[in-house]
mmCIF file of C-alpha atoms in Angstrom:
data_model
loop_
_atom_site.group_PDB
_atom_site.id
_atom_site.type_symbol
_atom_site.label_atom_id
_atom_site.label_comp_id
_atom_site.label_asym_id
_atom_site.label_seq_id
_atom_site.Cartn_x
_atom_site.Cartn_y
_atom_site.Cartn_z
ATOM 1 C CA MET A 1 14.756 -17.030 31.444
ATOM 2 C CA ARG A 2 15.327 -20.227 29.455
ATOM 3 C CA LYS A 3 11.572 -20.766 29.129
ATOM 4 C CA PHE A 4 11.179 -17.172 27.915
ATOM 5 C CA LEU A 5 13.937 -17.582 25.314
ATOM 6 C CA ALA A 6 12.565 -20.933 24.115
ATOM 7 C CA THR A 7 9.098 -19.426 23.738
ATOM 8 C CA LEU A 8 10.545 -16.428 21.927
ATOM 9 C CA ILE A 9 12.500 -18.584 19.486
ATOM 10 C CA LEU A 10 9.522 -20.812 18.747
ATOM 11 C CA THR A 11 7.194 -17.857 18.358
ATOM 12 C CA SER A 12 9.548 -15.916 16.100
ATOM 13 C CA SER A 13 10.033 -18.888 13.786
ATOM 14 C CA CYS A 14 6.338 -19.214 12.936
ATOM 15 C CA PHE A 15 4.701 -18.281 9.658
ATOM 16 C CA LEU A 16 1.495 -16.473 10.531
ATOM 17 C CA THR A 17 -1.503 -15.942 8.249
ATOM 18 C CA ASP A 18 -3.797 -13.754 10.307
ATOM 19 C CA LEU A 19 -1.882 -10.636 9.260
ATOM 20 C CA GLN A 20 -2.213 -11.488 5.563
ATOM 21 C CA ALA A 21 -5.967 -11.948 5.924
ATOM 22 C CA GLU A 22 -6.214 -8.541 7.556
ATOM 23 C CA SER A 23 -4.056 -6.714 4.987
ATOM 24 C CA THR A 24 -6.895 -4.350 4.099
ATOM 25 C CA LYS A 25 -6.979 -2.966 7.644
ATOM 26 C CA SER A 26 -4.956 0.031 8.722
ATOM 27 C CA THR A 27 -1.528 -0.561 10.241
ATOM 28 C CA GLU A 28 -2.855 0.138 13.742
ATOM 29 C CA GLU A 29 -5.507 -2.597 13.385
ATOM 30 C CA ARG A 30 -3.251 -5.342 12.023
ATOM 31 C CA THR A 31 -2.669 -7.805 14.831
ATOM 32 C CA PHE A 32 -2.455 -11.558 15.174
ATOM 33 C CA ASN A 33 -2.341 -14.162 17.890
ATOM 34 C CA SER A 34 0.648 -16.512 17.885
ATOM 35 C CA THR A 35 -1.510 -19.424 19.032
ATOM 36 C CA LYS A 36 -2.962 -19.419 15.497
ATOM 37 C CA ALA A 37 0.403 -20.032 13.840
ATOM 38 C CA GLU A 38 0.170 -21.274 10.271
ATOM 39 C CA GLN A 39 2.138 -20.957 7.086
ATOM 40 C CA GLY A 40 1.493 -17.869 5.044
ATOM 41 C CA ILE A 41 2.940 -14.368 5.420
ATOM 42 C CA GLY A 42 6.498 -15.182 4.461
ATOM 43 C CA MET A 43 8.561 -14.330 7.509
ATOM 44 C CA SER A 44 12.220 -15.125 6.957
ATOM 45 C CA ASP A 45 15.378 -14.813 9.053
ATOM 46 C CA PRO A 46 13.664 -13.448 12.201
ATOM 47 C CA HIS A 47 15.631 -11.579 14.858
ATOM 48 C CA ALA A 48 13.932 -10.680 18.139
ATOM 49 C CA ARG A 49 15.041 -7.802 20.367
ATOM 50 C CA VAL A 50 13.691 -6.306 23.582
ATOM 51 C CA PHE A 51 13.423 -2.519 23.516
ATOM 52 C CA GLN A 52 11.451 -0.432 26.021
ATOM 53 C CA ASN A 53 10.089 -3.594 27.723
ATOM 54 C CA ARG A 54 8.546 -4.792 24.465
ATOM 55 C CA VAL A 55 9.703 -7.580 22.117
ATOM 56 C CA TYR A 56 10.307 -6.469 18.534
ATOM 57 C CA LEU A 57 10.613 -9.024 15.750
ATOM 58 C CA TYR A 58 12.484 -7.965 12.600
ATOM 59 C CA THR A 59 11.986 -10.262 9.600
ATOM 60 C CA GLY A 60 12.488 -10.467 5.894
ATOM 61 C CA HIS A 61 9.333 -10.851 3.836
ATOM 62 C CA ASP A 62 9.104 -13.536 1.163
ATOM 63 C CA GLU A 63 6.641 -12.287 -1.435
ATOM 64 C CA SER A 64 5.141 -15.743 -2.030
ATOM 65 C CA PRO A 65 5.170 -18.992 -0.032
ATOM 66 C CA LYS A 66 5.750 -20.775 -3.353
ATOM 67 C CA ASP A 67 8.759 -18.645 -4.302
ATOM 68 C CA LYS A 68 11.994 -20.608 -4.631
ATOM 69 C CA THR A 69 14.270 -17.660 -5.479
ATOM 70 C CA TRP A 70 13.899 -15.467 -2.388
ATOM 71 C CA VAL A 71 12.050 -12.474 -3.781
ATOM 72 C CA MET A 72 12.081 -10.167 -0.766
ATOM 73 C CA LYS A 73 11.059 -6.573 -1.466
ATOM 74 C CA LYS A 74 10.914 -5.320 2.126
ATOM 75 C CA TRP A 75 11.460 -6.129 5.778
ATOM 76 C CA GLN A 76 8.742 -6.295 8.461
ATOM 77 C CA ILE A 77 8.593 -5.274 12.120
ATOM 78 C CA PHE A 78 6.206 -6.863 14.634
ATOM 79 C CA SER A 79 5.962 -6.314 18.388
ATOM 80 C CA THR A 80 4.407 -7.840 21.486
ATOM 81 C CA ASP A 81 4.421 -7.419 25.228
ATOM 82 C CA ASP A 82 3.176 -10.944 26.012
ATOM 83 C CA LEU A 83 4.599 -13.209 23.220
ATOM 84 C CA VAL A 84 1.031 -14.203 22.293
ATOM 85 C CA ASN A 85 -0.628 -11.135 20.812
ATOM 86 C CA TRP A 86 1.510 -9.589 18.091
ATOM 87 C CA ARG A 87 1.090 -6.258 16.330
ATOM 88 C CA PHE A 88 2.421 -5.340 12.915
ATOM 89 C CA GLU A 89 4.471 -2.167 13.400
ATOM 90 C CA ASN A 90 5.963 -1.167 10.088
ATOM 91 C CA TYR A 91 7.705 -2.111 6.876
ATOM 92 C CA ILE A 92 11.296 -1.156 6.169
ATOM 93 C CA HIS A 93 11.712 -0.434 2.461
ATOM 94 C CA PRO A 94 14.908 -0.562 0.369
ATOM 95 C CA LYS A 95 13.934 2.786 -1.199
ATOM 96 C CA ASP A 96 14.920 4.303 2.145
ATOM 97 C CA ASN A 97 18.503 3.034 1.877
ATOM 98 C CA TYR A 98 21.221 2.733 -0.765
ATOM 99 C CA MET A 99 19.533 -0.316 -2.365
ATOM 100 C CA GLY A 100 16.866 1.885 -3.926
ATOM 101 C CA ASP A 101 13.261 1.404 -4.965
ATOM 102 C CA GLY A 102 12.426 -1.853 -6.706
ATOM 103 C CA SER A 103 15.043 -4.023 -5.018
ATOM 104 C CA SER A 104 13.974 -7.581 -4.240
ATOM 105 C CA ASP A 105 17.101 -8.426 -2.219
ATOM 106 C CA CYS A 106 15.973 -7.590 1.337
ATOM 107 C CA TRP A 107 17.672 -10.471 3.103
ATOM 108 C CA ALA A 108 18.321 -11.006 6.824
ATOM 109 C CA GLY A 109 18.411 -8.080 9.226
ATOM 110 C CA ASP A 110 18.898 -7.371 12.912
ATOM 111 C CA ALA A 111 18.440 -4.364 15.198
ATOM 112 C CA ALA A 112 20.280 -2.689 18.060
ATOM 113 C CA GLU A 113 19.960 0.383 20.273
ATOM 114 C CA ALA A 114 22.721 2.824 21.169
ATOM 115 C CA ASN A 115 22.624 6.317 22.644
ATOM 116 C CA GLY A 116 18.861 6.693 22.173
ATOM 117 C CA ASN A 117 18.936 5.652 18.514
ATOM 118 C CA TYR A 118 17.845 2.385 16.930
ATOM 119 C CA TYR A 119 19.821 0.767 14.154
ATOM 120 C CA PHE A 120 18.631 -1.784 11.622
ATOM 121 C CA TYR A 121 21.452 -3.801 10.035
ATOM 122 C CA PHE A 122 20.445 -5.553 6.826
ATOM 123 C CA SER A 123 21.658 -7.777 4.022
ATOM 124 C CA ASP A 124 21.568 -6.612 0.419
ATOM 125 C CA ARG A 125 21.491 -10.209 -0.763
ATOM 126 C CA LYS A 126 25.165 -11.228 -0.533
ATOM 127 C CA ARG A 127 26.521 -7.911 -1.794
ATOM 128 C CA GLY A 128 26.825 -6.194 1.551
ATOM 129 C CA VAL A 129 25.566 -5.308 5.003
ATOM 130 C CA GLY A 130 23.997 -1.880 5.385
ATOM 131 C CA VAL A 131 22.730 0.098 8.359
ATOM 132 C CA MET A 132 19.692 2.323 8.850
ATOM 133 C CA GLN A 133 18.837 4.577 11.792
ATOM 134 C CA SER A 134 15.635 5.618 13.604
ATOM 135 C CA LYS A 135 14.515 7.299 16.813
ATOM 136 C CA SER A 136 12.023 4.445 17.374
ATOM 137 C CA PRO A 137 12.423 0.643 17.341
ATOM 138 C CA SER A 138 9.483 0.514 14.924
ATOM 139 C CA GLY A 139 10.915 3.059 12.500
ATOM 140 C CA PRO A 140 10.795 4.784 10.189
ATOM 141 C CA PHE A 141 14.386 3.835 9.401
ATOM 142 C CA LYS A 142 16.615 5.882 7.079
ATOM 143 C CA ASP A 143 19.993 5.016 5.576
ATOM 144 C CA ALA A 144 22.820 5.956 7.957
ATOM 145 C CA LEU A 145 25.727 5.794 5.472
ATOM 146 C CA GLY A 146 24.424 5.868 1.897
ATOM 147 C CA LYS A 147 26.482 2.754 1.135
ATOM 148 C CA ALA A 148 27.212 -0.698 2.541
ATOM 149 C CA LEU A 149 28.911 -0.854 5.936
ATOM 150 C CA VAL A 150 30.819 -3.980 4.857
ATOM 151 C CA ALA A 151 30.911 -5.754 1.509
ATOM 152 C CA PRO A 152 30.667 -8.368 0.235
ATOM 153 C CA MET A 153 28.981 -10.221 3.091
ATOM 154 C CA HIS A 154 25.527 -10.807 4.541
ATOM 155 C CA ASP A 155 23.384 -12.023 7.474
ATOM 156 C CA PRO A 156 24.330 -9.544 10.207
ATOM 157 C CA THR A 157 23.739 -10.292 13.884
ATOM 158 C CA ILE A 158 24.405 -7.793 16.640
ATOM 159 C CA LEU A 159 25.931 -9.066 19.878
ATOM 160 C CA ARG A 160 26.366 -7.023 23.055
ATOM 161 C CA ASP A 161 28.672 -8.373 25.753
ATOM 162 C CA LYS A 162 28.290 -8.002 29.520
ATOM 163 C CA ASP A 163 30.312 -4.772 29.391
ATOM 164 C CA GLN A 164 27.822 -3.335 26.877
ATOM 165 C CA LYS A 165 30.332 -3.425 24.033
ATOM 166 C CA SER A 166 28.591 -4.232 20.731
ATOM 167 C CA TYR A 167 29.797 -6.400 17.868
ATOM 168 C CA ILE A 168 28.420 -7.093 14.427
ATOM 169 C CA VAL A 169 28.838 -10.680 13.235
ATOM 170 C CA TYR A 170 28.362 -11.328 9.519
ATOM 171 C CA GLY A 171 29.672 -13.566 6.835
ATOM 172 C CA ASP A 172 29.229 -16.240 4.268
ATOM 173 C CA LYS A 173 30.528 -19.789 4.420
ATOM 174 C CA GLU A 174 31.405 -19.553 0.728
ATOM 175 C CA GLY A 175 32.731 -16.000 0.702
ATOM 176 C CA GLY A 176 35.526 -15.979 3.223
ATOM 177 C CA GLY A 177 33.888 -17.187 6.407
ATOM 178 C CA PHE A 178 32.335 -15.273 9.247
ATOM 179 C CA HIS A 179 33.629 -12.037 10.744
ATOM 180 C CA VAL A 180 33.244 -10.074 13.984
#
């Protein structure tokens, strides 16, 4: 298990260019191999989850590797069943939640499953943490509340204890600390 988690963490932290080079292909054809890890497609704040015996990686998407201001106009979802060959699944767009079209504040996100639904928790920069819902771990995700779940805060992480009780952890070291 430790080897699996270490591999998962290392794999999810990579910046991969094969997907960018294949951006003209259809979504179904966009795949990459993690052994070819290089800098390039702007994956930020990755969170990996296992749903339906498949690993799903939810990431922010920096628009440019040279960007110093965190211009992130969407989130990305990738999946794998072997931690080597990854498939691009979908984008999650702010136009599908309260942030609206044109937002460039798609910061960290995480996902969870409950009662047959999948939830994507996201940061709207430091203004708040929102939640979107889908019937599939790869989306499409739609806004569940029409407003922030908590505000102001950011960087949500979902924890599930051994009794299957879930918690959302979020916060800001400068804005009042971290909360459960």
